[in-house]
Amino acid sequence: MLILFKLLGSLALLMFGMKSMSDALQKMAGPQLRHVLGAMTTNRFTGMLTGTLVTASVQSSTATTVMTVSFVNAGLLTLAQAISVIMGANIGTTLTAWIMALGASFDISIVSYVGFFLGIILIYMKRHRYVGDFLFGLGLLLLGLTTLRLTGNEMDLGHNPAVLSFFQSFDPNSFWTTLVFLLMGGVLTFCVQSSAAVMAITMLLCGSGAMPIYQGIALVLGENIGTTITSNLAALSANTQARRAALAHMFFNVFGVIWILFVFRWFIDGVMWVVDYAGTNIFGADMEHMSTQSRLTFTLAAFHSGFNVINAGILIWFIPQIEKFVCWVIKPKKVDEEEDFRLHFITAGFMKTPELSVLEAQKEIQSFSERMQRMFGMVQQLLNDSSSLKGKKQDDEQFAKLYTRIEKYESISDNMELEIAKYLEQVSDAHLSDETKGKIRAMLREISELESIGDACYNMARTINRKYMAKQDHFNEQQYSHLHQMMGLAENALTQMNQLMSGRKESYDVNRTFNIENEINNFRNQLKAQNIVDINNHAYTYAEGTVYMDLINECEKLGDYVVNVVEARMGTRQRDV
């Protein structure tokens, strides 16, 4: 039992070390990853190179794949770009196997202690704490590998009768044995959600002589399929393009497994020859006297790299065909997304970092902002209908239908505020960088102000509806002119706000929004004074003037809410309303 717990503990150290490294690297590079992916995916080859480098850096193909699926969901990457990035991610993840092969062959424990020492110093310095987190994670990873190697030697699995009997019960020459171990590798990877942990177990079993290399490589092939399940689960609640990207990831790996099965033993024998040849003639290693454990672990790593590189080399020429295939399999949903509340970009995915979660929330808030401008457009249409419709039955039905739609949008705005806020609260529970914490605070303020814009639109719609239902006299021509002018200013403010929400704040001139707000305030004050004069001159009744000014004041409030959204996004101080 003690040895078993040492084995499980070393695997836990390995997995936690990799997660810590991945999280630290994504915190350091998180804000830039979107721009890197966008700039370096101009064609299929640079896309694959980008996927390789990003995955080799963050040490997690799952993180890269889920990130890519989320970027497709947010419309930041095309499906073809995502497919090339995912191909590169499969190559980048093979670096992990090489690190494990080195850890299984050499005593690298001293490096882990150096990582702990330097890491804790940088963590307490705070300025470079993410570098410290990375070094500490690296130390845990290497310590886990060292402990795993020592525990494997202590277990002496190569002479354990029960273990040997289990593997000998499978016919080594049977094709069905290969399929069984392939399935085992897929199930194990899906269960532990870490292909690295399954690779470590495979190296331990093969290196000890307990499991034949052919069965070990079948497990590795299963890992390639098992790891695709995570991205597909992450895409279940995403949009059509994201689900297609996840399916392309699975197709890529399944296709590779299918063709490798036809040349299984020949390919493995070729890899073993390459490892022996390279070790002797290139690196000058004495392969004849090298331990069986070292040779087999390097063979597993070489197979993992060779298989994924060749598979990517084959399929990179067929990306357009793969894109057509996944589009044929996954058809777009035929639903009216405008009328049914659903978050489009925030998904319940796996293994997402706070940086990626913030990106999803930003895209969702952008969608929220655009929806509020559409709602204001409906209010303007409602005002026009209230003056042009003649009060017939079909006119009343048309008016009521538009008003009901505005009511639905108000309910949607309430739900969007609550759901996005709930999501951001969950993200804030993680360890965040100071920049990310600031973004979350700003986004919480943004959604609150956007919901207030929805309330202002709904208040205007209710005022117009009450006037229409009471069959009151229409506004006079001058009042309609002033209302349209005021609503035009508010519409312009919303347009400027959405330009900011959909672009980069560095290129936005915030003075444009402030100038529009000043125009709205000055015009409101002018109309307020004019309204008193017109009532005194009996141009219209006091009741009509009250309804008229209610609409003017709500437009002015809407302009204030727009300014608050802009200030939150720009990171400036909120002004007094």
PDB file of N, CA and C in Angstrom, residues 444-498:
ATOM      1  N   LEU A 444     -17.854  43.819 -14.640  1.00  0.00           N
ATOM      2  CA  LEU A 444     -19.026  43.811 -13.763  1.00  0.00           C
ATOM      3  C   LEU A 444     -19.740  45.164 -13.816  1.00  0.00           C
ATOM      4  N   ARG A 445     -18.952  46.230 -13.892  1.00  0.00           N
ATOM      5  CA  ARG A 445     -19.557  47.567 -14.010  1.00  0.00           C
ATOM      6  C   ARG A 445     -20.223  47.721 -15.381  1.00  0.00           C
ATOM      7  N   GLU A 446     -19.585  47.189 -16.424  1.00  0.00           N
ATOM      8  CA  GLU A 446     -20.141  47.299 -17.776  1.00  0.00           C
ATOM      9  C   GLU A 446     -21.516  46.642 -17.869  1.00  0.00           C
ATOM     10  N   ILE A 447     -21.634  45.415 -17.352  1.00  0.00           N
ATOM     11  CA  ILE A 447     -22.914  44.710 -17.490  1.00  0.00           C
ATOM     12  C   ILE A 447     -24.010  45.376 -16.666  1.00  0.00           C
ATOM     13  N   SER A 448     -23.631  45.982 -15.543  1.00  0.00           N
ATOM     14  CA  SER A 448     -24.625  46.692 -14.742  1.00  0.00           C
ATOM     15  C   SER A 448     -25.165  47.897 -15.506  1.00  0.00           C
ATOM     16  N   GLU A 449     -24.260  48.633 -16.168  1.00  0.00           N
ATOM     17  CA  GLU A 449     -24.690  49.809 -16.930  1.00  0.00           C
ATOM     18  C   GLU A 449     -25.450  49.402 -18.184  1.00  0.00           C
ATOM     19  N   LEU A 450     -25.063  48.298 -18.818  1.00  0.00           N
ATOM     20  CA  LEU A 450     -25.791  47.827 -20.004  1.00  0.00           C
ATOM     21  C   LEU A 450     -27.213  47.411 -19.646  1.00  0.00           C
ATOM     22  N   GLU A 451     -27.354  46.778 -18.488  1.00  0.00           N
ATOM     23  CA  GLU A 451     -28.699  46.421 -18.038  1.00  0.00           C
ATOM     24  C   GLU A 451     -29.526  47.676 -17.769  1.00  0.00           C
ATOM     25  N   SER A 452     -28.876  48.734 -17.270  1.00  0.00           N
ATOM     26  CA  SER A 452     -29.580  50.002 -17.055  1.00  0.00           C
ATOM     27  C   SER A 452     -30.029  50.609 -18.378  1.00  0.00           C
ATOM     28  N   ILE A 453     -29.233  50.427 -19.437  1.00  0.00           N
ATOM     29  CA  ILE A 453     -29.643  50.886 -20.768  1.00  0.00           C
ATOM     30  C   ILE A 453     -30.911  50.151 -21.185  1.00  0.00           C
ATOM     31  N   GLY A 454     -30.955  48.843 -20.911  1.00  0.00           N
ATOM     32  CA  GLY A 454     -32.154  48.067 -21.209  1.00  0.00           C
ATOM     33  C   GLY A 454     -33.361  48.577 -20.428  1.00  0.00           C
ATOM     34  N   ASP A 455     -33.132  48.939 -19.163  1.00  0.00           N
ATOM     35  CA  ASP A 455     -34.229  49.483 -18.345  1.00  0.00           C
ATOM     36  C   ASP A 455     -34.734  50.806 -18.924  1.00  0.00           C
ATOM     37  N   ALA A 456     -33.793  51.656 -19.368  1.00  0.00           N
ATOM     38  CA  ALA A 456     -34.186  52.946 -19.940  1.00  0.00           C
ATOM     39  C   ALA A 456     -35.012  52.744 -21.217  1.00  0.00           C
ATOM     40  N   CYS A 457     -34.591  51.787 -22.042  1.00  0.00           N
ATOM     41  CA  CYS A 457     -35.347  51.488 -23.269  1.00  0.00           C
ATOM     42  C   CYS A 457     -36.759  51.002 -22.924  1.00  0.00           C
ATOM     43  N   TYR A 458     -36.829  50.125 -21.925  1.00  0.00           N
ATOM     44  CA  TYR A 458     -38.127  49.570 -21.535  1.00  0.00           C
ATOM     45  C   TYR A 458     -39.027  50.665 -20.943  1.00  0.00           C
ATOM     46  N   ASN A 459     -38.438  51.578 -20.160  1.00  0.00           N
ATOM     47  CA  ASN A 459     -39.224  52.688 -19.598  1.00  0.00           C
ATOM     48  C   ASN A 459     -39.816  53.547 -20.710  1.00  0.00           C
ATOM     49  N   MET A 460     -39.020  53.811 -21.752  1.00  0.00           N
ATOM     50  CA  MET A 460     -39.530  54.595 -22.878  1.00  0.00           C
ATOM     51  C   MET A 460     -40.659  53.847 -23.587  1.00  0.00           C
ATOM     52  N   ALA A 461     -40.474  52.523 -23.768  1.00  0.00           N
ATOM     53  CA  ALA A 461     -41.501  51.720 -24.437  1.00  0.00           C
ATOM     54  C   ALA A 461     -42.791  51.714 -23.631  1.00  0.00           C
ATOM     55  N   ARG A 462     -42.685  51.611 -22.309  1.00  0.00           N
ATOM     56  CA  ARG A 462     -43.896  51.629 -21.468  1.00  0.00           C
ATOM     57  C   ARG A 462     -44.612  52.970 -21.561  1.00  0.00           C
ATOM     58  N   THR A 463     -43.847  54.057 -21.594  1.00  0.00           N
ATOM     59  CA  THR A 463     -44.455  55.387 -21.695  1.00  0.00           C
ATOM     60  C   THR A 463     -45.206  55.526 -23.024  1.00  0.00           C
ATOM     61  N   ILE A 464     -44.551  55.067 -24.108  1.00  0.00           N
ATOM     62  CA  ILE A 464     -45.201  55.142 -25.427  1.00  0.00           C
ATOM     63  C   ILE A 464     -46.438  54.244 -25.464  1.00  0.00           C
ATOM     64  N   ASN A 465     -46.349  53.067 -24.843  1.00  0.00           N
ATOM     65  CA  ASN A 465     -47.474  52.120 -24.829  1.00  0.00           C
ATOM     66  C   ASN A 465     -48.669  52.693 -24.057  1.00  0.00           C
ATOM     67  N   ARG A 466     -48.395  53.316 -22.895  1.00  0.00           N
ATOM     68  CA  ARG A 466     -49.486  53.907 -22.107  1.00  0.00           C
ATOM     69  C   ARG A 466     -50.194  54.999 -22.905  1.00  0.00           C
ATOM     70  N   LYS A 467     -49.425  55.823 -23.586  1.00  0.00           N
ATOM     71  CA  LYS A 467     -50.013  56.899 -24.390  1.00  0.00           C
ATOM     72  C   LYS A 467     -50.851  56.317 -25.522  1.00  0.00           C
ATOM     73  N   TYR A 468     -50.346  55.264 -26.162  1.00  0.00           N
ATOM     74  CA  TYR A 468     -51.069  54.668 -27.286  1.00  0.00           C
ATOM     75  C   TYR A 468     -52.351  53.980 -26.815  1.00  0.00           C
ATOM     76  N   MET A 469     -52.261  53.229 -25.694  1.00  0.00           N
ATOM     77  CA  MET A 469     -53.424  52.505 -25.185  1.00  0.00           C
ATOM     78  C   MET A 469     -54.508  53.455 -24.666  1.00  0.00           C
ATOM     79  N   ALA A 470     -54.079  54.618 -24.154  1.00  0.00           N
ATOM     80  CA  ALA A 470     -55.047  55.597 -23.638  1.00  0.00           C
ATOM     81  C   ALA A 470     -55.679  56.412 -24.760  1.00  0.00           C
ATOM     82  N   LYS A 471     -55.230  56.153 -26.003  1.00  0.00           N
ATOM     83  CA  LYS A 471     -55.756  56.861 -27.184  1.00  0.00           C
ATOM     84  C   LYS A 471     -55.602  58.378 -27.031  1.00  0.00           C
ATOM     85  N   GLN A 472     -54.488  58.786 -26.392  1.00  0.00           N
ATOM     86  CA  GLN A 472     -54.237  60.216 -26.229  1.00  0.00           C
ATOM     87  C   GLN A 472     -53.864  60.829 -27.576  1.00  0.00           C
ATOM     88  N   ASP A 473     -53.952  62.143 -27.639  1.00  0.00           N
ATOM     89  CA  ASP A 473     -53.585  62.832 -28.866  1.00  0.00           C
ATOM     90  C   ASP A 473     -52.109  62.615 -29.182  1.00  0.00           C
ATOM     91  N   HIS A 474     -51.775  62.597 -30.464  1.00  0.00           N
ATOM     92  CA  HIS A 474     -50.382  62.449 -30.870  1.00  0.00           C
ATOM     93  C   HIS A 474     -49.580  63.678 -30.463  1.00  0.00           C
ATOM     94  N   PHE A 475     -48.283  63.492 -30.335  1.00  0.00           N
ATOM     95  CA  PHE A 475     -47.410  64.647 -30.147  1.00  0.00           C
ATOM     96  C   PHE A 475     -47.522  65.545 -31.380  1.00  0.00           C
ATOM     97  N   ASN A 476     -47.284  66.821 -31.171  1.00  0.00           N
ATOM     98  CA  ASN A 476     -47.304  67.704 -32.342  1.00  0.00           C
ATOM     99  C   ASN A 476     -46.011  67.538 -33.149  1.00  0.00           C
ATOM    100  N   GLU A 477     -45.984  68.162 -34.289  1.00  0.00           N
ATOM    101  CA  GLU A 477     -44.863  67.969 -35.222  1.00  0.00           C
ATOM    102  C   GLU A 477     -43.535  68.384 -34.603  1.00  0.00           C
ATOM    103  N   GLN A 478     -43.546  69.472 -33.843  1.00  0.00           N
ATOM    104  CA  GLN A 478     -42.308  69.946 -33.211  1.00  0.00           C
ATOM    105  C   GLN A 478     -41.802  68.958 -32.156  1.00  0.00           C
ATOM    106  N   GLN A 479     -42.736  68.408 -31.370  1.00  0.00           N
ATOM    107  CA  GLN A 479     -42.332  67.426 -30.354  1.00  0.00           C
ATOM    108  C   GLN A 479     -41.714  66.184 -30.996  1.00  0.00           C
ATOM    109  N   TYR A 480     -42.369  65.674 -32.071  1.00  0.00           N
ATOM    110  CA  TYR A 480     -41.798  64.512 -32.764  1.00  0.00           C
ATOM    111  C   TYR A 480     -40.406  64.827 -33.317  1.00  0.00           C
ATOM    112  N   SER A 481     -40.236  66.016 -33.842  1.00  0.00           N
ATOM    113  CA  SER A 481     -38.938  66.414 -34.384  1.00  0.00           C
ATOM    114  C   SER A 481     -37.868  66.407 -33.294  1.00  0.00           C
ATOM    115  N   HIS A 482     -38.228  66.975 -32.119  1.00  0.00           N
ATOM    116  CA  HIS A 482     -37.271  66.999 -31.006  1.00  0.00           C
ATOM    117  C   HIS A 482     -36.980  65.597 -30.476  1.00  0.00           C
ATOM    118  N   LEU A 483     -38.016  64.742 -30.393  1.00  0.00           N
ATOM    119  CA  LEU A 483     -37.810  63.366 -29.924  1.00  0.00           C
ATOM    120  C   LEU A 483     -36.893  62.597 -30.868  1.00  0.00           C
ATOM    121  N   HIS A 484     -37.122  62.740 -32.170  1.00  0.00           N
ATOM    122  CA  HIS A 484     -36.269  62.039 -33.141  1.00  0.00           C
ATOM    123  C   HIS A 484     -34.838  62.560 -33.087  1.00  0.00           C
ATOM    124  N   GLN A 485     -34.704  63.861 -32.852  1.00  0.00           N
ATOM    125  CA  GLN A 485     -33.361  64.430 -32.753  1.00  0.00           C
ATOM    126  C   GLN A 485     -32.639  63.900 -31.513  1.00  0.00           C
ATOM    127  N   MET A 486     -33.360  63.860 -30.385  1.00  0.00           N
ATOM    128  CA  MET A 486     -32.765  63.350 -29.152  1.00  0.00           C
ATOM    129  C   MET A 486     -32.425  61.861 -29.281  1.00  0.00           C
ATOM    130  N   MET A 487     -33.351  61.092 -29.861  1.00  0.00           N
ATOM    131  CA  MET A 487     -33.086  59.661 -30.036  1.00  0.00           C
ATOM    132  C   MET A 487     -31.939  59.420 -31.027  1.00  0.00           C
ATOM    133  N   GLY A 488     -31.795  60.328 -31.998  1.00  0.00           N
ATOM    134  CA  GLY A 488     -30.666  60.218 -32.922  1.00  0.00           C
ATOM    135  C   GLY A 488     -29.341  60.387 -32.205  1.00  0.00           C
ATOM    136  N   LEU A 489     -29.291  61.331 -31.262  1.00  0.00           N
ATOM    137  CA  LEU A 489     -28.072  61.511 -30.463  1.00  0.00           C
ATOM    138  C   LEU A 489     -27.786  60.273 -29.605  1.00  0.00           C
ATOM    139  N   ALA A 490     -28.844  59.727 -28.990  1.00  0.00           N
ATOM    140  CA  ALA A 490     -28.672  58.519 -28.168  1.00  0.00           C
ATOM    141  C   ALA A 490     -28.216  57.348 -29.036  1.00  0.00           C
ATOM    142  N   GLU A 491     -28.772  57.238 -30.240  1.00  0.00           N
ATOM    143  CA  GLU A 491     -28.372  56.171 -31.168  1.00  0.00           C
ATOM    144  C   GLU A 491     -26.895  56.322 -31.548  1.00  0.00           C
ATOM    145  N   ASN A 492     -26.478  57.542 -31.772  1.00  0.00           N
ATOM    146  CA  ASN A 492     -25.073  57.813 -32.095  1.00  0.00           C
ATOM    147  C   ASN A 492     -24.168  57.414 -30.937  1.00  0.00           C
ATOM    148  N   ALA A 493     -24.599  57.703 -29.700  1.00  0.00           N
ATOM    149  CA  ALA A 493     -23.818  57.325 -28.511  1.00  0.00           C
ATOM    150  C   ALA A 493     -23.686  55.809 -28.416  1.00  0.00           C
ATOM    151  N   LEU A 494     -24.785  55.097 -28.681  1.00  0.00           N
ATOM    152  CA  LEU A 494     -24.740  53.627 -28.647  1.00  0.00           C
ATOM    153  C   LEU A 494     -23.820  53.076 -29.731  1.00  0.00           C
ATOM    154  N   THR A 495     -23.839  53.701 -30.902  1.00  0.00           N
ATOM    155  CA  THR A 495     -22.959  53.265 -31.991  1.00  0.00           C
ATOM    156  C   THR A 495     -21.492  53.422 -31.600  1.00  0.00           C
ATOM    157  N   GLN A 496     -21.150  54.570 -31.016  1.00  0.00           N
ATOM    158  CA  GLN A 496     -19.774  54.800 -30.557  1.00  0.00           C
ATOM    159  C   GLN A 496     -19.378  53.778 -29.492  1.00  0.00           C
ATOM    160  N   MET A 497     -20.304  53.488 -28.582  1.00  0.00           N
ATOM    161  CA  MET A 497     -20.039  52.512 -27.522  1.00  0.00           C
ATOM    162  C   MET A 497     -19.733  51.142 -28.122  1.00  0.00           C
ATOM    163  N   ASN A 498     -20.510  50.721 -29.115  1.00  0.00           N
ATOM    164  CA  ASN A 498     -20.305  49.407 -29.712  1.00  0.00           C
ATOM    165  C   ASN A 498     -19.038  49.341 -30.551  1.00  0.00           C
TER     166      ASN A 498
END
